[in-house]
CSV table of C-alpha atoms in Angstrom, one decimal:
chain,number,residue,atom,x,y,z
A,22,UNK,CA,80.0,5.3,-121.6
A,23,UNK,CA,83.2,5.0,-119.5
A,24,UNK,CA,82.5,4.3,-115.9
A,25,UNK,CA,84.4,6.6,-113.5
A,26,UNK,CA,84.9,6.4,-109.7
A,27,UNK,CA,82.7,8.8,-107.8
A,28,UNK,CA,84.7,11.5,-106.0
A,29,UNK,CA,84.8,14.8,-104.2
A,30,UNK,CA,87.6,17.3,-104.5
A,31,UNK,CA,88.0,20.6,-102.7
A,32,UNK,CA,89.9,23.5,-104.2
A,33,UNK,CA,90.4,27.2,-103.6
A,34,UNK,CA,88.0,29.4,-105.6
A,35,UNK,CA,88.9,32.9,-104.4
A,36,UNK,CA,89.0,35.3,-101.5
A,37,UNK,CA,86.5,37.8,-100.2
A,38,UNK,CA,87.6,41.4,-99.5
A,39,UNK,CA,87.8,40.7,-95.8
A,40,UNK,CA,90.2,37.9,-96.4
A,41,UNK,CA,87.9,34.9,-95.9
A,42,UNK,CA,88.6,32.1,-98.3
A,43,UNK,CA,86.0,30.7,-100.7
A,44,UNK,CA,86.2,27.0,-101.5
A,45,UNK,CA,84.9,25.0,-104.4
A,46,UNK,CA,83.7,21.4,-104.1
A,47,UNK,CA,83.8,19.3,-107.3
A,48,UNK,CA,81.4,16.3,-107.1
A,49,UNK,CA,81.7,13.5,-109.7
A,50,UNK,CA,79.6,10.4,-110.1
A,51,UNK,CA,80.4,7.3,-112.2
A,52,UNK,CA,78.4,8.3,-115.3
A,53,UNK,CA,80.2,11.5,-116.5
A,54,UNK,CA,78.2,14.0,-114.4
A,55,UNK,CA,80.1,16.5,-112.4
A,56,UNK,CA,79.0,19.5,-110.4
A,57,UNK,CA,80.9,22.3,-108.7
A,58,UNK,CA,79.6,24.1,-105.6
A,59,UNK,CA,81.2,27.1,-104.0
A,60,UNK,CA,80.9,28.2,-100.3
A,61,UNK,CA,80.0,31.7,-101.4
A,62,UNK,CA,76.2,31.7,-101.7
A,63,UNK,CA,76.1,27.9,-102.0
A,64,UNK,CA,76.4,28.6,-105.7
A,65,UNK,CA,76.4,25.8,-108.3
A,66,UNK,CA,79.0,27.3,-110.7
A,67,UNK,CA,79.0,24.4,-113.1
A,68,UNK,CA,77.0,21.2,-113.8
A,69,UNK,CA,78.3,19.0,-116.6
A,70,UNK,CA,76.2,16.2,-118.1
A,71,UNK,CA,76.4,14.0,-121.2
A,72,UNK,CA,74.1,14.6,-124.1
A,73,UNK,CA,72.4,11.8,-126.2
A,74,UNK,CA,75.6,11.3,-128.1
A,75,UNK,CA,77.8,11.2,-125.0
A,76,UNK,CA,79.2,14.7,-125.4
A,77,UNK,CA,79.6,16.4,-122.0
A,78,UNK,CA,78.7,20.1,-121.6
A,79,UNK,CA,78.1,22.5,-118.8
A,80,UNK,CA,74.3,23.2,-118.6
A,81,UNK,CA,74.1,26.0,-116.0
A,82,UNK,CA,74.8,29.7,-116.5
A,83,UNK,CA,77.5,31.3,-114.3
A,84,UNK,CA,81.1,32.4,-114.1
A,85,UNK,CA,84.6,30.9,-114.0
A,86,UNK,CA,85.8,33.1,-111.1
A,87,UNK,CA,84.5,34.6,-107.8
A,88,UNK,CA,84.9,38.0,-109.3
A,89,UNK,CA,82.1,37.3,-111.8
A,90,UNK,CA,79.6,36.8,-109.0
A,91,UNK,CA,80.8,40.0,-107.2
A,92,UNK,CA,81.2,42.4,-110.0
A,93,UNK,CA,79.3,45.7,-110.2
A,94,UNK,CA,77.6,44.5,-113.4
A,95,UNK,CA,76.4,41.3,-111.7
A,96,UNK,CA,75.2,43.2,-108.6
A,97,UNK,CA,73.2,45.6,-110.7
A,98,UNK,CA,71.4,42.9,-112.7
A,99,UNK,CA,71.5,40.4,-109.8
A,100,UNK,CA,70.2,37.3,-111.6
A,101,UNK,CA,71.2,35.0,-108.7
A,102,UNK,CA,73.0,32.5,-111.0
A,103,UNK,CA,73.1,29.1,-109.3
A,104,UNK,CA,72.7,30.5,-105.7
A,105,UNK,CA,70.9,29.3,-102.6
A,106,UNK,CA,68.1,31.7,-101.8
A,107,UNK,CA,67.0,32.7,-98.3
A,108,UNK,CA,65.5,33.5,-95.9
A,109,UNK,CA,62.7,34.0,-98.3
A,110,UNK,CA,62.8,32.9,-101.9
A,111,UNK,CA,60.7,35.2,-104.2
A,112,UNK,CA,58.9,38.4,-103.3
A,113,UNK,CA,57.3,39.9,-100.2
A,114,UNK,CA,55.1,42.9,-100.9
A,115,UNK,CA,56.4,46.2,-99.9
A,116,UNK,CA,59.1,44.5,-97.8
A,117,UNK,CA,56.7,44.2,-94.9
A,118,UNK,CA,54.8,41.5,-93.1
A,119,UNK,CA,53.0,41.2,-89.7
A,120,UNK,CA,53.7,38.3,-87.4
A,121,UNK,CA,52.2,37.8,-83.9
A,122,UNK,CA,51.1,41.4,-83.8
A,123,UNK,CA,54.5,42.9,-84.8
A,124,UNK,CA,55.2,44.5,-88.2
A,125,UNK,CA,58.6,43.6,-89.7
A,126,UNK,CA,60.3,45.9,-92.2
A,127,UNK,CA,62.6,44.3,-94.8
A,128,UNK,CA,64.8,45.7,-97.5
A,129,UNK,CA,63.0,46.7,-100.7
A,130,UNK,CA,65.5,45.6,-103.3
A,131,UNK,CA,63.1,44.9,-106.2
A,132,UNK,CA,61.3,48.2,-106.8
A,133,UNK,CA,58.9,48.6,-103.8
A,134,UNK,CA,59.3,44.9,-102.8
A,135,UNK,CA,61.6,42.5,-101.0
A,136,UNK,CA,63.2,39.9,-103.2
A,137,UNK,CA,65.2,36.7,-102.4
A,138,UNK,CA,66.2,37.6,-98.9
A,139,UNK,CA,67.1,41.2,-99.3
A,140,UNK,CA,70.2,43.3,-100.0
A,141,UNK,CA,72.5,40.6,-98.6
A,142,UNK,CA,70.5,37.4,-98.7
A,143,UNK,CA,71.9,33.8,-98.4
A,144,UNK,CA,73.2,34.1,-102.0
A,145,UNK,CA,75.8,36.6,-100.8
A,146,UNK,CA,76.8,34.9,-97.6
A,147,UNK,CA,79.8,32.6,-96.9
A,148,UNK,CA,78.7,29.1,-95.9
A,149,UNK,CA,80.6,26.6,-93.8
A,150,UNK,CA,81.0,23.3,-95.7
A,151,UNK,CA,82.2,19.7,-95.5
A,152,UNK,CA,82.1,17.0,-98.1
A,153,UNK,CA,80.9,13.4,-97.7
A,154,UNK,CA,80.6,10.1,-99.5
A,155,UNK,CA,77.9,7.6,-98.6
A,156,UNK,CA,75.8,4.8,-100.1
A,157,UNK,CA,73.6,7.4,-101.9
A,158,UNK,CA,76.5,9.3,-103.6
A,159,UNK,CA,78.9,12.1,-103.0
A,160,UNK,CA,78.1,15.5,-101.7
A,161,UNK,CA,78.6,18.6,-99.7
A,162,UNK,CA,76.8,19.9,-96.7
A,163,UNK,CA,76.6,23.7,-96.3
A,164,UNK,CA,75.7,25.5,-93.0
A,165,UNK,CA,74.9,29.1,-92.3
A,166,UNK,CA,73.4,30.9,-89.3
A,167,UNK,CA,71.3,33.9,-89.9
A,168,UNK,CA,71.3,36.0,-86.8
A,169,UNK,CA,68.1,37.6,-85.3
A,170,UNK,CA,67.4,40.8,-87.2
A,171,UNK,CA,69.5,40.0,-90.2
A,172,UNK,CA,67.9,41.7,-93.3
A,173,UNK,CA,65.0,42.6,-90.9
A,174,UNK,CA,63.8,39.0,-90.2
A,175,UNK,CA,63.1,37.9,-86.6
A,176,UNK,CA,64.8,34.9,-85.0
A,177,UNK,CA,68.2,33.2,-85.2
A,178,UNK,CA,67.9,30.8,-88.1
A,179,UNK,CA,70.3,27.8,-88.3
A,180,UNK,CA,70.3,26.6,-91.9
A,181,UNK,CA,71.7,23.5,-93.4
A,182,UNK,CA,71.6,22.6,-97.1
A,183,UNK,CA,73.0,19.4,-98.6
A,184,UNK,CA,73.8,18.7,-102.2
A,185,UNK,CA,74.1,15.0,-103.1
A,186,UNK,CA,75.2,13.8,-106.6
A,187,UNK,CA,73.9,10.2,-106.8
A,188,UNK,CA,74.8,7.1,-108.8
A,189,UNK,CA,71.4,7.4,-110.4
A,190,UNK,CA,72.3,10.7,-112.1
A,191,UNK,CA,70.3,12.8,-109.6
A,192,UNK,CA,71.2,15.9,-107.7
A,193,UNK,CA,69.3,15.8,-104.4
A,194,UNK,CA,68.9,19.1,-102.5
A,195,UNK,CA,67.9,18.8,-98.9
A,196,UNK,CA,67.1,21.9,-96.9
A,197,UNK,CA,66.8,22.0,-93.0
A,198,UNK,CA,66.4,25.0,-90.7
A,199,UNK,CA,65.5,25.7,-87.1
A,200,UNK,CA,64.7,29.0,-85.3
A,201,UNK,CA,64.4,30.5,-81.9
A,202,UNK,CA,61.6,32.9,-82.9
A,203,UNK,CA,58.8,32.5,-85.4
A,204,UNK,CA,59.9,33.6,-88.8
A,205,UNK,CA,59.1,33.2,-92.5
A,206,UNK,CA,61.3,30.6,-94.3
A,207,UNK,CA,61.2,29.8,-98.0
A,208,UNK,CA,64.5,28.3,-99.3
A,209,UNK,CA,65.2,27.5,-102.9
A,210,UNK,CA,67.9,27.0,-105.5
A,211,UNK,CA,68.3,29.5,-108.4
A,212,UNK,CA,70.2,27.7,-111.1
A,213,UNK,CA,69.6,28.8,-114.7
A,214,UNK,CA,69.6,25.8,-117.1
A,215,UNK,CA,70.3,25.5,-120.8
A,216,UNK,CA,70.1,21.8,-121.7
A,217,UNK,CA,71.9,22.4,-125.0
A,218,UNK,CA,74.9,23.8,-123.1
A,219,UNK,CA,75.4,27.2,-121.5
A,220,UNK,CA,76.3,29.8,-124.0
A,221,UNK,CA,74.6,27.9,-126.8
A,222,UNK,CA,71.7,30.4,-127.4
A,223,UNK,CA,68.0,30.5,-126.6
A,224,UNK,CA,66.0,28.0,-124.6
A,225,UNK,CA,62.7,28.8,-126.3
A,226,UNK,CA,62.8,25.4,-128.2
A,227,UNK,CA,63.1,23.4,-124.9
A,228,UNK,CA,60.0,21.4,-124.3
A,229,UNK,CA,58.6,22.0,-120.8
A,230,UNK,CA,56.0,20.0,-118.8
A,231,UNK,CA,54.7,21.4,-115.5
A,232,UNK,CA,52.6,19.2,-113.2
A,233,UNK,CA,50.4,22.2,-112.4
A,234,UNK,CA,46.6,22.8,-112.9
A,235,UNK,CA,46.9,26.4,-111.6
A,236,UNK,CA,49.2,29.3,-111.2
A,237,UNK,CA,49.3,32.4,-109.1
A,238,UNK,CA,48.6,35.5,-111.3
A,239,UNK,CA,50.5,38.7,-110.3
A,240,UNK,CA,50.0,42.5,-110.5
A,241,UNK,CA,52.2,44.7,-112.6
A,242,UNK,CA,54.9,44.6,-109.9
A,243,UNK,CA,54.9,40.8,-109.9
A,244,UNK,CA,53.2,40.4,-106.5
A,245,UNK,CA,50.5,37.6,-106.4
A,246,UNK,CA,46.9,38.8,-106.4
A,247,UNK,CA,45.9,35.9,-104.1
A,248,UNK,CA,44.0,34.1,-106.8
A,249,UNK,CA,44.8,30.5,-107.9
A,250,UNK,CA,44.0,30.6,-111.6
A,251,UNK,CA,43.3,27.6,-113.8
A,252,UNK,CA,45.9,27.2,-116.5
A,253,UNK,CA,43.4,25.7,-118.9
A,254,UNK,CA,43.1,27.7,-122.1
A,255,UNK,CA,46.0,30.0,-121.2
A,256,UNK,CA,49.7,30.2,-122.2
A,257,UNK,CA,50.4,28.9,-118.7
A,258,UNK,CA,49.1,25.4,-119.5
A,259,UNK,CA,52.2,23.2,-119.6
A,260,UNK,CA,50.5,20.0,-118.5
A,261,UNK,CA,51.4,18.6,-121.9
A,262,UNK,CA,55.0,19.2,-122.9
A,263,UNK,CA,55.2,22.4,-124.9
A,264,UNK,CA,58.1,24.5,-126.3
A,265,UNK,CA,58.9,27.3,-123.9
A,266,UNK,CA,58.6,29.8,-126.7
A,267,UNK,CA,55.4,28.5,-128.3
A,268,UNK,CA,53.1,31.0,-126.6
A,269,UNK,CA,55.5,33.4,-124.9
A,270,UNK,CA,54.7,36.2,-127.3
A,271,UNK,CA,50.9,35.9,-127.1
A,272,UNK,CA,48.8,38.9,-126.0
A,273,UNK,CA,48.3,38.1,-122.4
A,274,UNK,CA,48.4,40.5,-119.5
A,275,UNK,CA,50.3,38.1,-117.3
A,276,UNK,CA,53.0,37.6,-119.9
A,277,UNK,CA,53.2,41.4,-120.3
A,278,UNK,CA,53.7,41.9,-116.6
A,279,UNK,CA,56.5,39.3,-116.5
A,280,UNK,CA,58.0,40.1,-119.9
A,281,UNK,CA,57.5,36.4,-120.4
A,282,UNK,CA,57.1,33.7,-117.8
A,283,UNK,CA,58.0,34.7,-114.2
A,284,UNK,CA,55.2,33.0,-112.3
A,285,UNK,CA,54.6,30.6,-109.5
A,286,UNK,CA,52.8,27.4,-110.5
A,287,UNK,CA,50.6,25.4,-108.1
A,288,UNK,CA,51.8,21.8,-108.2
A,289,UNK,CA,49.3,18.9,-108.3
A,290,UNK,CA,50.0,17.1,-105.0
A,291,UNK,CA,46.7,15.2,-104.7
A,292,UNK,CA,46.9,13.0,-101.6
A,293,UNK,CA,50.7,13.3,-101.2
A,294,UNK,CA,51.9,13.9,-97.7
A,295,UNK,CA,53.8,17.1,-96.7
A,296,UNK,CA,57.2,15.4,-97.0
A,297,UNK,CA,56.4,13.3,-100.1
A,298,UNK,CA,58.1,14.0,-103.4
A,299,UNK,CA,55.9,14.7,-106.4
A,300,UNK,CA,56.8,15.3,-110.0
A,301,UNK,CA,57.0,19.1,-110.7
A,302,UNK,CA,58.6,19.5,-114.1
A,303,UNK,CA,60.2,17.8,-117.1
A,304,UNK,CA,62.3,19.6,-119.7
A,305,UNK,CA,63.7,18.2,-122.9
A,306,UNK,CA,66.2,19.9,-125.2
A,307,UNK,CA,65.7,18.8,-128.8
A,308,UNK,CA,69.2,19.7,-129.9
A,309,UNK,CA,71.0,17.7,-127.3
A,310,UNK,CA,68.5,15.1,-126.1
A,311,UNK,CA,69.2,16.0,-122.5
A,312,UNK,CA,66.2,15.6,-120.1
A,313,UNK,CA,65.8,17.3,-116.7
A,314,UNK,CA,63.1,16.0,-114.4
A,315,UNK,CA,62.3,17.7,-111.1
A,316,UNK,CA,60.5,16.3,-108.1
A,317,UNK,CA,59.9,18.2,-104.9
A,318,UNK,CA,58.1,18.2,-101.5
A,319,UNK,CA,57.2,21.9,-102.1
A,320,UNK,CA,53.7,23.1,-103.1
A,321,UNK,CA,54.9,25.4,-105.9
A,322,UNK,CA,57.5,26.0,-108.6
A,323,UNK,CA,58.6,29.3,-110.1
A,324,UNK,CA,59.1,29.2,-113.8
A,325,UNK,CA,61.3,32.0,-115.0
A,326,UNK,CA,62.2,32.2,-118.7
A,327,UNK,CA,65.3,34.4,-118.4
A,328,UNK,CA,63.4,37.5,-119.5
A,329,UNK,CA,65.7,40.1,-118.0
A,330,UNK,CA,69.0,38.7,-119.3
A,331,UNK,CA,70.2,41.2,-121.9
A,332,UNK,CA,73.7,40.3,-122.9
A,333,UNK,CA,75.6,42.6,-120.5
A,334,UNK,CA,76.8,39.7,-118.4
A,335,UNK,CA,79.7,37.7,-119.9
A,336,UNK,CA,79.8,34.2,-118.5
A,337,UNK,CA,82.0,31.2,-118.7
A,338,UNK,CA,84.1,31.0,-121.9
A,339,UNK,CA,83.3,34.6,-122.8
A,340,UNK,CA,79.6,33.8,-123.6
A,341,UNK,CA,77.3,36.8,-123.4
A,342,UNK,CA,74.1,35.8,-121.7
A,343,UNK,CA,71.3,37.1,-123.9
A,344,UNK,CA,67.6,37.2,-123.2
A,345,UNK,CA,66.2,33.7,-122.7
A,346,UNK,CA,69.6,32.0,-122.8
A,347,UNK,CA,68.6,30.1,-119.6
A,348,UNK,CA,65.6,29.2,-117.6
A,349,UNK,CA,65.0,28.7,-113.9
A,350,UNK,CA,62.6,26.3,-112.1
A,351,UNK,CA,62.7,27.2,-108.4
A,352,UNK,CA,60.8,24.8,-106.1
A,353,UNK,CA,59.2,26.9,-103.3
A,354,UNK,CA,56.2,28.0,-101.3
A,355,UNK,CA,54.3,30.7,-102.9
A,356,UNK,CA,55.5,34.3,-103.2
A,357,UNK,CA,54.3,36.8,-100.6
A,358,UNK,CA,52.8,34.0,-98.4
A,359,UNK,CA,53.4,36.0,-95.2
A,360,UNK,CA,50.8,38.5,-96.5
A,361,UNK,CA,48.5,36.0,-98.2
A,362,UNK,CA,46.2,34.2,-95.8
A,363,UNK,CA,45.0,31.8,-98.5
A,364,UNK,CA,48.5,30.5,-99.4
A,365,UNK,CA,50.3,27.7,-97.6
A,366,UNK,CA,52.0,29.1,-94.5
A,367,UNK,CA,55.8,29.7,-94.6
A,368,UNK,CA,56.1,30.5,-90.9
A,369,UNK,CA,58.6,28.4,-89.0
A,370,UNK,CA,58.1,28.3,-85.2
A,371,UNK,CA,60.6,27.4,-82.4
A,372,UNK,CA,60.7,23.7,-81.8
A,373,UNK,CA,59.8,23.0,-85.4
A,374,UNK,CA,62.2,21.9,-88.2
A,375,UNK,CA,61.9,23.3,-91.7
A,376,UNK,CA,62.5,20.4,-94.1
A,377,UNK,CA,62.3,20.4,-97.9
A,378,UNK,CA,63.7,18.2,-100.6
A,379,UNK,CA,64.1,18.8,-104.4
A,380,UNK,CA,65.5,16.2,-106.8
A,381,UNK,CA,66.9,17.0,-110.3
A,382,UNK,CA,67.2,13.8,-112.4
A,383,UNK,CA,69.2,13.9,-115.6
A,384,UNK,CA,68.9,11.5,-118.5
A,385,UNK,CA,68.8,11.6,-122.3
A,386,UNK,CA,66.6,10.6,-125.1
A,387,UNK,CA,67.3,10.2,-128.8
A,388,UNK,CA,63.8,10.9,-130.2
A,389,UNK,CA,63.7,14.7,-130.6
A,390,UNK,CA,59.9,14.7,-130.9
A,391,UNK,CA,59.2,12.7,-127.8
A,392,UNK,CA,57.7,14.5,-124.8
């Protein structure tokens, strides 16, 4: 493989209706990996990596232009391609929670529930950005201040997210936030991957390993019941690498509710400290030999198998994104935690700092049958 010089390049990506400019940051390392991040929504619009034969493909779903992320069709389906999610990743039941004796009402943008920060979450905000180069790699730091009351949340939340592309073929995502009032915070990244290359078809043959002994079952509106259910003997057991599609059609109430996998998995952290990385997932694409490994400081990961993609969105290169043409693995605290006393807390108090790290590591393997 030809060695290249790591670099960061900033370009114009478009303009919002109010005249504000959207910039794109192109990050490249020395091994043929390059990633583009835009300041609108902190969206990763492309992520190009080599396969086992050295062919470089884009492996995330998305669009070539800003208009794609702002079209009526996109807003109606709202898959959150590649976006930063906040203040609260995943669902909050009935758009409501109580904190310190006060009930807060949020937007209900997912049936009766609140999803991914509301009508105009962090995925639809313009972030301030600057690029950097250091001993770890090249990257971009994004900042956004969510004012007190935005989307119904209490407190002024100062948020900083850093993407670093390393010389070790990793993307490190660091999240930081502070607040002046107690508020729920659960930040995540919502890229859809297809390790055979975006637009190349279904991901059901991808082999997935999840380091999880339990998952959080949901009701028919995808709100957790509060139970932590053992994965043993269920289609949710990915402790050994298994094709995503191997059991996705089984008769199982949870698969019916999600129309496939759309569930939070409880990661095995054992004695790991709160800020310590643990392995969360490993995915292998047999066609390309690409491998994605995910480590995180978070207690959970949402596995979503692209169930609601239906071909109406036309992505990069004119590719129609059909059902299960991409998967998401969102590192997170658990859904609906503000209403679930038994789940790890997502409340950030004044004087505290929200810190979270997730690492995506890319590699290849030539043995298609290896796990």
